[in-house]
Each structure stands twice: as structure tokens, then as C-alpha cells.
Short mmCIF file of C-alpha atoms and ligand atoms in Angstrom, two decimals:
data_model
loop_
_atom_site.label_atom_id
_atom_site.label_comp_id
_atom_site.label_asym_id
_atom_site.label_seq_id
_atom_site.Cartn_x
_atom_site.Cartn_y
_atom_site.Cartn_z
CA MET X 1 -113.11 -75.03 -60.93
CA ILE X 2 -112.07 -71.29 -61.58
CA ASP X 3 -111.71 -69.31 -59.02
CA ARG X 4 -111.81 -65.81 -59.71
CA PHE X 5 -107.54 -65.46 -59.28
CA ASN X 6 -107.43 -67.31 -62.36
CA ARG X 7 -106.29 -70.34 -60.22
CA ARG X 8 -107.58 -74.16 -61.22
CA ILE X 9 -109.57 -75.41 -57.73
CA GLU X 10 -109.18 -79.29 -57.16
CA TYR X 11 -108.12 -80.39 -54.57
CA VAL X 12 -110.66 -81.45 -51.05
CA ARG X 13 -108.79 -81.33 -48.30
CA VAL X 14 -111.74 -83.18 -46.24
CA SER X 15 -111.32 -83.68 -41.74
CA LEU X 16 -113.37 -86.67 -40.69
CA THR X 17 -112.58 -86.36 -37.76
CA ASP X 18 -110.92 -83.78 -34.53
CA ARG X 19 -110.01 -86.53 -32.19
CA CYS X 20 -106.23 -87.70 -32.16
CA ASN X 21 -104.41 -90.64 -30.56
CA LEU X 22 -101.39 -88.92 -31.04
CA ARG X 23 -101.40 -85.68 -28.69
CA CYS X 24 -98.21 -83.98 -31.14
CA ARG X 25 -96.74 -80.49 -28.55
CA TYR X 26 -97.55 -77.95 -31.87
CA CYS X 27 -100.57 -79.56 -33.23
CA MET X 28 -103.86 -80.46 -29.87
CA PRO X 29 -102.69 -80.31 -25.98
CA GLU X 30 -102.52 -82.90 -23.39
CA SER X 31 -105.54 -82.30 -22.10
CA GLY X 32 -108.91 -79.81 -22.19
CA VAL X 33 -109.43 -80.43 -25.96
CA THR X 34 -113.44 -79.53 -26.08
CA LYS X 35 -114.83 -82.67 -28.94
CA LEU X 36 -117.35 -82.25 -30.94
CA ALA X 37 -120.56 -84.40 -30.62
CA HIS X 38 -120.83 -87.27 -33.20
CA SER X 39 -124.28 -85.08 -33.87
CA GLU X 40 -121.89 -82.23 -34.54
CA ILE X 41 -119.87 -83.88 -37.59
CA LEU X 42 -120.89 -84.74 -40.54
CA THR X 43 -122.09 -87.89 -41.31
CA TYR X 44 -120.45 -90.31 -44.01
CA GLU X 45 -124.06 -89.77 -46.19
CA GLU X 46 -123.75 -85.64 -45.25
CA VAL X 47 -119.97 -86.26 -46.69
CA LEU X 48 -120.62 -88.72 -50.04
CA ARG X 49 -123.28 -85.31 -51.43
CA VAL X 50 -120.24 -83.26 -50.31
CA ILE X 51 -117.48 -84.69 -52.43
CA ARG X 52 -120.14 -85.52 -54.60
CA LEU X 53 -121.41 -81.58 -55.46
CA LEU X 54 -117.94 -80.88 -55.74
CA ALA X 55 -116.68 -83.64 -57.91
CA ARG X 56 -120.36 -82.00 -60.26
CA LEU X 57 -117.55 -78.88 -59.32
CA GLY X 58 -114.14 -80.12 -61.13
CA ILE X 59 -112.53 -81.47 -57.62
CA LYS X 60 -110.45 -84.61 -58.65
CA LYS X 61 -108.35 -85.77 -55.96
CA VAL X 62 -109.57 -86.38 -52.08
CA ARG X 63 -107.57 -86.50 -49.09
CA LEU X 64 -108.87 -87.98 -45.53
CA THR X 65 -107.68 -85.72 -43.19
CA GLY X 66 -108.37 -85.23 -39.40
CA GLY X 67 -107.67 -85.60 -36.89
CA GLU X 68 -106.23 -89.19 -36.80
CA PRO X 69 -108.47 -90.12 -40.03
CA LEU X 70 -108.23 -94.08 -38.66
CA ILE X 71 -109.38 -93.63 -36.10
CA ARG X 72 -113.30 -92.71 -37.67
CA MET X 73 -115.02 -96.14 -38.01
CA GLY X 74 -115.95 -97.08 -40.71
CA ILE X 75 -112.92 -94.90 -43.10
CA VAL X 76 -113.19 -97.89 -45.04
CA ASP X 77 -116.03 -98.16 -46.60
CA LEU X 78 -115.87 -94.67 -47.39
CA ILE X 79 -113.22 -94.68 -49.26
CA ARG X 80 -114.99 -97.38 -51.89
CA SER X 81 -117.84 -95.12 -51.30
CA ILE X 82 -115.28 -91.83 -52.72
CA LYS X 83 -113.76 -93.55 -55.15
CA ASN X 84 -116.75 -94.84 -57.24
CA LEU X 85 -117.94 -90.71 -56.60
CA ASP X 86 -118.55 -89.99 -60.64
CA GLY X 87 -115.33 -86.95 -62.04
CA ILE X 88 -113.14 -88.35 -58.17
CA GLU X 89 -109.83 -89.27 -58.93
CA ARG X 90 -107.33 -89.78 -56.79
CA VAL X 91 -108.33 -90.43 -53.09
CA VAL X 92 -105.41 -90.40 -50.52
CA MET X 93 -105.00 -90.19 -46.96
CA THR X 94 -103.08 -87.58 -44.29
CA THR X 95 -102.63 -89.93 -41.45
CA ASN X 96 -100.02 -90.62 -38.02
CA GLY X 97 -99.41 -94.19 -39.04
CA VAL X 98 -100.71 -95.45 -35.97
CA ARG X 99 -102.85 -98.37 -37.35
CA LEU X 100 -101.68 -98.60 -39.98
CA ALA X 101 -100.32 -101.77 -40.08
CA SER X 102 -103.99 -102.66 -38.95
CA MET X 103 -105.56 -101.79 -41.40
CA ALA X 104 -103.62 -100.91 -44.53
CA GLU X 105 -104.74 -103.88 -46.25
CA GLN X 106 -108.03 -103.67 -45.70
CA LEU X 107 -107.52 -99.42 -46.94
CA ILE X 108 -105.40 -100.34 -50.19
CA ASP X 109 -108.60 -103.19 -50.36
CA ALA X 110 -110.52 -99.94 -50.85
CA GLY X 111 -108.68 -98.59 -53.56
CA LEU X 112 -106.51 -96.25 -50.73
CA ASP X 113 -103.97 -94.25 -54.01
CA GLY X 114 -101.63 -92.45 -51.80
CA ILE X 115 -100.39 -91.78 -47.75
CA ASN X 116 -98.79 -89.49 -46.41
CA LEU X 117 -97.73 -90.67 -43.11
CA SER X 118 -96.50 -87.89 -40.55
CA LEU X 119 -93.05 -88.81 -39.57
CA ASP X 120 -91.75 -86.13 -37.45
CA THR X 121 -88.21 -88.19 -36.65
CA LEU X 122 -86.64 -91.64 -36.17
CA ASP X 123 -86.00 -91.48 -32.34
CA GLY X 124 -88.25 -93.41 -30.78
CA LYS X 125 -87.86 -90.33 -27.77
CA ILE X 126 -88.09 -87.77 -29.61
CA PHE X 127 -91.04 -89.16 -31.12
CA GLN X 128 -92.40 -89.93 -27.80
CA ALA X 129 -91.00 -86.39 -26.28
CA ILE X 130 -92.77 -84.59 -29.38
CA SER X 131 -96.10 -87.24 -30.07
CA ARG X 132 -97.27 -87.45 -25.94
CA ARG X 133 -97.98 -91.05 -26.68
CA ASP X 134 -95.50 -94.28 -27.19
CA CYS X 135 -95.73 -95.95 -30.30
CA PHE X 136 -92.82 -94.81 -32.60
CA ASP X 137 -92.31 -99.09 -32.91
CA ARG X 138 -96.63 -98.61 -34.07
CA VAL X 139 -95.34 -95.94 -36.75
CA LEU X 140 -92.42 -97.41 -38.40
CA GLU X 141 -94.12 -100.92 -38.78
CA GLY X 142 -96.97 -98.99 -41.11
CA LEU X 143 -94.97 -97.78 -43.13
CA ASN X 144 -92.77 -100.89 -43.24
CA LYS X 145 -96.32 -102.94 -44.03
CA ILE X 146 -97.70 -100.31 -46.72
CA LEU X 147 -93.97 -100.06 -48.17
CA SER X 148 -94.26 -104.37 -48.25
CA LEU X 149 -98.03 -104.13 -50.37
CA GLY X 150 -96.46 -101.52 -52.80
CA MET X 151 -97.83 -98.74 -52.01
CA ARG X 152 -96.27 -96.50 -54.34
CA ASP X 153 -97.83 -92.60 -53.95
CA VAL X 154 -95.98 -92.57 -50.53
CA LYS X 155 -95.13 -89.48 -48.65
CA LEU X 156 -92.79 -89.03 -45.46
CA ASN X 157 -94.03 -85.60 -44.09
CA CYS X 158 -91.42 -83.92 -41.55
CA VAL X 159 -92.25 -80.44 -39.00
CA PRO X 160 -89.06 -79.78 -37.64
CA LEU X 161 -88.82 -77.68 -35.02
CA ALA X 162 -85.48 -75.74 -33.51
CA GLU X 163 -83.73 -77.57 -31.41
CA ILE X 164 -86.03 -80.99 -30.82
CA ASN X 165 -85.90 -82.83 -34.46
CA ASP X 166 -84.07 -80.92 -36.66
CA ASP X 167 -80.91 -83.35 -36.69
CA VAL X 168 -82.67 -85.09 -39.75
CA ASP X 169 -79.80 -87.30 -41.06
CA ASP X 170 -81.52 -90.74 -39.91
CA LEU X 171 -84.52 -89.25 -41.72
CA ILE X 172 -82.68 -88.91 -44.93
CA GLU X 173 -81.06 -92.74 -44.50
CA LEU X 174 -84.33 -93.85 -44.36
CA ILE X 175 -84.46 -92.91 -48.58
CA ARG X 176 -81.37 -93.77 -49.71
CA ASP X 177 -82.85 -96.89 -50.76
CA ARG X 178 -86.87 -96.23 -50.79
CA ASP X 179 -88.65 -95.51 -53.55
CA VAL X 180 -91.06 -92.35 -50.87
CA LYS X 181 -90.85 -89.40 -50.61
CA LEU X 182 -89.97 -87.48 -47.74
CA ARG X 183 -91.28 -83.85 -47.00
CA PHE X 184 -89.93 -81.33 -44.86
CA ILE X 185 -92.72 -78.05 -43.52
CA GLU X 186 -93.20 -75.45 -42.46
CA LEU X 187 -93.89 -74.92 -39.17
CA MET X 188 -96.69 -72.40 -39.77
CA PRO X 189 -98.40 -70.59 -36.07
CA ILE X 190 -101.55 -71.80 -35.87
CA GLY X 191 -102.80 -72.65 -32.51
CA LEU X 192 -100.22 -74.06 -29.86
CA ALA X 193 -97.44 -74.26 -32.60
CA ARG X 194 -97.09 -70.60 -31.93
CA ASP X 195 -95.01 -71.88 -29.21
CA PHE X 196 -92.87 -73.50 -30.88
CA LYS X 197 -89.14 -72.23 -33.37
CA GLY X 198 -90.11 -73.92 -36.61
CA LEU X 199 -85.68 -74.95 -37.70
CA PRO X 200 -85.83 -72.30 -41.21
CA LEU X 201 -85.67 -74.71 -44.54
CA SER X 202 -83.40 -72.78 -45.17
CA THR X 203 -81.17 -73.71 -42.73
CA LEU X 204 -81.77 -76.94 -43.35
CA ARG X 205 -81.12 -77.29 -47.21
CA ASP X 206 -77.69 -75.59 -46.35
CA ARG X 207 -77.11 -78.67 -43.21
CA ILE X 208 -78.55 -81.82 -45.87
CA GLU X 209 -76.54 -80.03 -48.54
CA GLN X 210 -73.26 -80.27 -47.08
CA LYS X 211 -74.15 -83.90 -45.16
CA PHE X 212 -75.11 -85.29 -48.21
CA GLY X 213 -74.01 -83.32 -51.17
CA ARG X 214 -75.95 -81.15 -53.84
CA LEU X 215 -80.05 -81.32 -53.51
CA MET X 216 -80.36 -81.15 -57.75
CA PRO X 217 -84.13 -79.88 -58.58
CA ILE X 218 -86.22 -82.30 -60.53
CA ASP X 219 -87.98 -80.68 -62.59
CA SER X 220 -90.69 -83.11 -63.79
CA THR X 221 -94.07 -81.68 -63.31
CA GLU X 222 -95.61 -84.63 -61.42
CA ALA X 223 -93.38 -84.42 -59.00
CA GLN X 224 -94.03 -80.21 -58.74
CA ALA X 225 -97.41 -80.45 -58.99
CA GLY X 226 -98.20 -79.25 -55.31
CA PRO X 227 -96.20 -76.65 -53.11
CA ALA X 228 -93.18 -79.02 -52.10
CA LYS X 229 -90.35 -78.72 -54.40
CA TYR X 230 -88.58 -81.87 -54.53
CA PHE X 231 -85.18 -81.99 -55.50
CA ARG X 232 -82.81 -85.80 -55.46
CA LEU X 233 -79.61 -86.79 -53.53
CA ASN X 234 -76.90 -88.33 -56.04
CA GLY X 235 -76.82 -92.22 -54.81
CA PHE X 236 -80.56 -91.56 -53.34
CA VAL X 237 -83.55 -93.82 -54.63
CA GLY X 238 -86.61 -91.33 -52.72
CA ALA X 239 -86.55 -87.75 -52.91
CA ILE X 240 -86.89 -84.91 -50.73
CA GLY X 241 -89.39 -82.12 -50.72
CA PHE X 242 -89.86 -78.76 -48.93
CA ILE X 243 -92.69 -76.96 -47.97
CA ASP X 244 -92.24 -73.59 -47.38
CA ALA X 245 -95.62 -71.88 -46.49
CA LEU X 246 -93.74 -68.78 -45.24
CA GLU X 247 -90.61 -68.14 -47.00
CA ASP X 248 -92.29 -68.98 -50.20
CA LYS X 249 -96.02 -68.42 -50.29
CA PHE X 250 -97.07 -70.38 -52.65
CA CYS X 251 -100.78 -69.90 -52.52
CA SER X 252 -100.97 -67.77 -56.04
CA THR X 253 -101.19 -71.63 -57.60
CA CYS X 254 -103.21 -73.50 -54.92
CA ASN X 255 -105.28 -75.22 -55.90
CA ARG X 256 -107.57 -76.96 -53.04
CA VAL X 257 -110.70 -76.07 -50.24
CA ARG X 258 -111.43 -77.84 -47.15
CA LEU X 259 -114.06 -79.66 -46.06
CA THR X 260 -113.41 -79.38 -41.44
CA ALA X 261 -115.45 -82.45 -39.62
CA GLU X 262 -118.19 -80.27 -38.22
CA GLY X 263 -119.13 -79.31 -42.07
CA PHE X 264 -117.72 -75.55 -42.35
CA LEU X 265 -115.39 -75.53 -46.34
CA LYS X 266 -112.26 -73.38 -45.14
CA LEU X 267 -111.21 -71.99 -48.55
CA CYS X 268 -107.53 -70.93 -46.67
CA LEU X 269 -106.11 -72.86 -43.99
CA SER X 270 -105.22 -69.53 -42.57
CA ALA X 271 -108.01 -67.79 -43.21
CA PRO X 272 -111.85 -67.27 -41.34
CA ALA X 273 -113.22 -67.14 -44.36
CA GLY X 274 -115.94 -70.73 -45.74
CA LEU X 275 -119.49 -71.70 -45.79
CA ASP X 276 -120.61 -73.53 -43.44
CA VAL X 277 -121.55 -76.64 -45.87
CA LYS X 278 -123.54 -78.81 -42.87
CA ARG X 279 -125.80 -75.83 -41.85
CA LEU X 280 -126.86 -75.55 -45.13
CA MET X 281 -127.65 -79.43 -46.03
CA ARG X 282 -129.72 -79.39 -42.34
CA GLY X 283 -131.51 -77.14 -42.53
CA GLY X 284 -132.86 -78.76 -46.39
CA LEU X 285 -131.13 -77.17 -49.31
CA ASP X 286 -131.78 -79.07 -52.64
CA ASP X 287 -128.71 -80.12 -54.99
CA GLU X 288 -128.52 -77.74 -57.25
CA GLN X 289 -128.28 -75.22 -54.15
CA LEU X 290 -126.36 -76.45 -52.82
CA MET X 291 -123.84 -76.90 -55.39
CA LEU X 292 -124.50 -72.66 -55.86
CA ARG X 293 -122.96 -71.95 -52.22
CA LEU X 294 -120.14 -74.05 -53.32
CA SER X 295 -119.21 -72.68 -56.62
CA SER X 296 -119.66 -69.55 -55.33
CA ALA X 297 -117.87 -69.48 -52.11
CA ILE X 298 -114.72 -71.40 -53.71
CA TYR X 299 -115.14 -68.48 -56.75
CA ASN X 300 -114.08 -65.65 -53.83
CA LYS X 301 -111.60 -68.05 -52.69
CA PRO X 302 -109.57 -65.64 -50.40
CA LEU X 303 -106.06 -64.39 -51.96
CA GLU X 304 -103.83 -65.95 -49.82
CA HIS X 305 -102.51 -66.21 -46.47
CA ALA X 306 -101.95 -64.21 -43.94
CA PHE X 307 -100.15 -66.00 -42.11
CA ASP X 308 -97.20 -63.23 -41.92
CA GLY X 309 -99.75 -60.96 -40.84
CA ALA X 310 -102.24 -59.45 -37.75
CA ILE X 311 -102.74 -62.64 -35.81
CA GLU X 312 -106.50 -61.43 -35.76
CA LEU X 313 -106.93 -62.37 -39.67
CA ASN X 314 -105.92 -65.77 -39.11
CA ASP X 315 -108.48 -68.23 -38.28
CA ARG X 316 -108.59 -69.32 -34.24
CA ARG X 317 -109.00 -72.78 -35.38
CA ARG X 318 -106.42 -75.22 -34.47
CA MET X 319 -104.36 -77.69 -36.69
CA TYR X 320 -106.54 -81.03 -35.07
CA GLN X 321 -109.19 -79.22 -35.91
CA VAL X 322 -109.11 -78.19 -39.40
CA GLY X 323 -106.65 -81.43 -40.51
CA GLY X 324 -103.10 -79.63 -41.63
N1 LIG T 1 -103.27 -87.06 -37.63
C1 LIG T 1 -102.89 -86.42 -39.30
C2 LIG T 1 -101.33 -86.32 -39.20
O1 LIG T 1 -101.11 -86.70 -37.89
O2 LIG T 1 -100.87 -86.99 -40.02
C3 LIG T 1 -103.67 -85.79 -39.81
C4 LIG T 1 -103.86 -84.35 -39.20
S1 LIG T 1 -102.36 -83.35 -38.54
C5 LIG T 1 -102.82 -81.85 -38.11
C6 LIG T 1 -101.79 -83.64 -40.38
C7 LIG T 1 -100.63 -82.47 -40.82
O3 LIG T 1 -100.01 -81.28 -40.06
C8 LIG T 1 -99.52 -84.05 -40.07
O4 LIG T 1 -98.33 -83.92 -40.75
C9 LIG T 1 -98.68 -82.96 -38.72
O5 LIG T 1 -97.53 -82.46 -38.29
C10 LIG T 1 -99.11 -81.24 -39.71
N2 LIG T 1 -98.84 -80.01 -39.30
C11 LIG T 1 -99.44 -79.96 -37.85
N3 LIG T 1 -99.24 -78.85 -37.12
C12 LIG T 1 -99.21 -77.77 -37.83
C13 LIG T 1 -98.41 -76.83 -37.95
N4 LIG T 1 -98.91 -76.44 -37.20
N5 LIG T 1 -97.37 -76.27 -38.94
C14 LIG T 1 -97.36 -77.10 -40.07
N6 LIG T 1 -97.61 -78.79 -40.02
C15 LIG T 1 -98.22 -78.90 -39.65
FE1 LIG T 2 -102.57 -85.53 -33.90
FE2 LIG T 2 -102.17 -85.29 -36.73
FE3 LIG T 2 -102.14 -83.63 -34.63
FE4 LIG T 2 -99.88 -85.40 -34.10
S1 LIG T 2 -100.41 -83.73 -35.88
S2 LIG T 2 -102.38 -84.54 -32.61
S3 LIG T 2 -101.08 -87.25 -35.36
S4 LIG T 2 -103.67 -84.65 -35.68
#
């Protein structure tokens, strides 16, 4: 559907859980996390109902995220069911990859179309320092597994933090011979991330060019469909993308909404605005009424994020509660 700023909204990011098996320092505290009770998160029946109605409003692509989506039981069957919904063309996932090696075959068999794997570094010690867990080898195994199974849409997401994982040469070498998109995401000032300094992506681009040569823009519509701007390095099979949410606001082409694990339809990553879909569903709204509420909420999606504005304008939810 089209919102009041003439943007076509066709993508929903669905967070399946606020729980996670890592504790990345910029995302989630080590302890003291109040987990949502099972009764507070949407059941799969409720998730499917919302996606089915969103599909009737023009949503075509679904991304499953979290917390860590692969720790929610029954996700393989959920993927299969979403794939069967009329109007849904692609189901993809963002994962930390810890459970990927053991689940890859089932996920692909269920119809998962693509995976964004979060990988901030290829240095096991730095990985552990950031994520507070000793899981680096398992994540790498997961990556190798999906590539060996022939999954085509594989993207690696790295959030470079100044003086922590700002040496990305190994990650770049990884895509020399692999058809994978390596994306650098600017750290957004959400929750714990405010205590960290993201490496400016303009600095990163300069460093990459000094070491690896010119970054040549890729102009294809497919490559430019999302917020990332993609480039190629001479002699490399994989592409490099940059998502500069702050340096280069892309809100005018935003095509997405988000559904949190507790059933809140978030209209913008930064803004608190949205719709308490769970309350409406559990209050007994029928499909037609619910669809009207969903479409009016989406129509009123905010114009742009307020990460560069006053902190009070921003949502208090943390990244693991929203899903990125
Ligand atoms: N647990 C899964 C994972 O890590 O891929 C999915 C959820 S996680 C919140 C989704 C993505 O958000 C990860 O790639 C993570 O690096 C990114 N992220 C978390 N906090 C961020 C922040 N403040 N700014 C930018 N990206 C962030
Ligand atoms: Fe977990 Fe993903 Fe947040 Fe890391 S970024 S703590 S893996 S939700």
C-alpha cells in the first residue's frame, strides 16, 4: 500500500522473540534483562494472521528477526506457513548464526529465501569480546553450511565500532571469492549503543579504497532495492554495501514496517508511533476491522527517523526488542 508520503510499503520485519543466545554489548545487557512472558508474545497463529492481513494490504516480503529468531521453537514450520500465504513472495531472516549450521537444511527445505548473517568480525577474540559468548566457530560453520547448500541470497552484516572491530580487512577478503554481499551498518543510537562510537562509514570507505582500490558503484535496480548502497572492488566476486542510516538518511524511500514480538506494529525504527495489534486481536477484532486499523496506521507512517534529534523523540525499545 501507499502511505501519505507516497511510499510503497511492501516489507514487514517480524520479531519472533526478545530472547537471544548472544549478548552483543551494543544491543543487549549481560544481565537484568526482563524477558517477555510467553503469554505476552504473539503466538504463531497470531503472527500468521497479521502477516496474512498485511499481505492483503500489499506486503510481499517478510523478514524474521529477534532477539535471535532461531531460538524460537517451531520456526521451520512457521516459515513454511508464511511461504504459503497468498501475496507473500519472499521470506528471509536475520540471524546471529549460532544455530544455523544445525538448522540450515530444514530452513532451506521450508522455503527460506535468504539469510542476513550478523558477523561483526572474523577475529574470534574480538567476536567474543563483543558478543560475550564463545560462539564464533559455530557462526562460521553456519555461514559455510548455507553457502555449501547453495543458498543464493546471503548477506553479512557488520556494525563497525571505533577501535573495537574497525579493522575489516579479513571480512573483505572473505568475499574475494564468494558471491556474498558484505554490508557495513552505521551504529544507530538505540539503547546501549549510545555508549559506543560507531566508525563513520565515510572513514571506512576511505580506508577500504586505500587498501583494496576503488569502490565502484553497482547501479542495478536489484542491488539498489534496499537502504544499502552497493559497490564492487576490482577482482572480487562479492559486493560491499553501506547502510548509512544517519550520514545518509534514506527515509524518503523507506518501504517497511515492523512487528515486535509482543505484537506492536512499529512504523519507524526510531519513532514510538505504532499500533498495538496484539491488544486489538485479543480484544476480538475481526479481520476486516483489523485490516482497517493496520492500513490507517501504515498510511500514517512517520516521514523520517529522529535519531539526530532529541532523545525523547525516540522509542525506548532496545534493538533486541525490535529486531533491527
Ligand atoms: N539476533 C539477530 C542478529 O543479530 O542478526 C537478529 C536481531 S539483531 C537486533 C539484528 C541486527 O541489528 C544485527 O545485525 C545487529 O548487529 C544490528 N544492530 C543491533 N543494534 C544496532 C544498532 N544500535 N545500530 C545498528 N545495528 C544494530
Ligand atoms: Fe542478540 Fe542480535 Fe542483539 Fe547480538 S545483535 S545481542 S545476536 S539480538
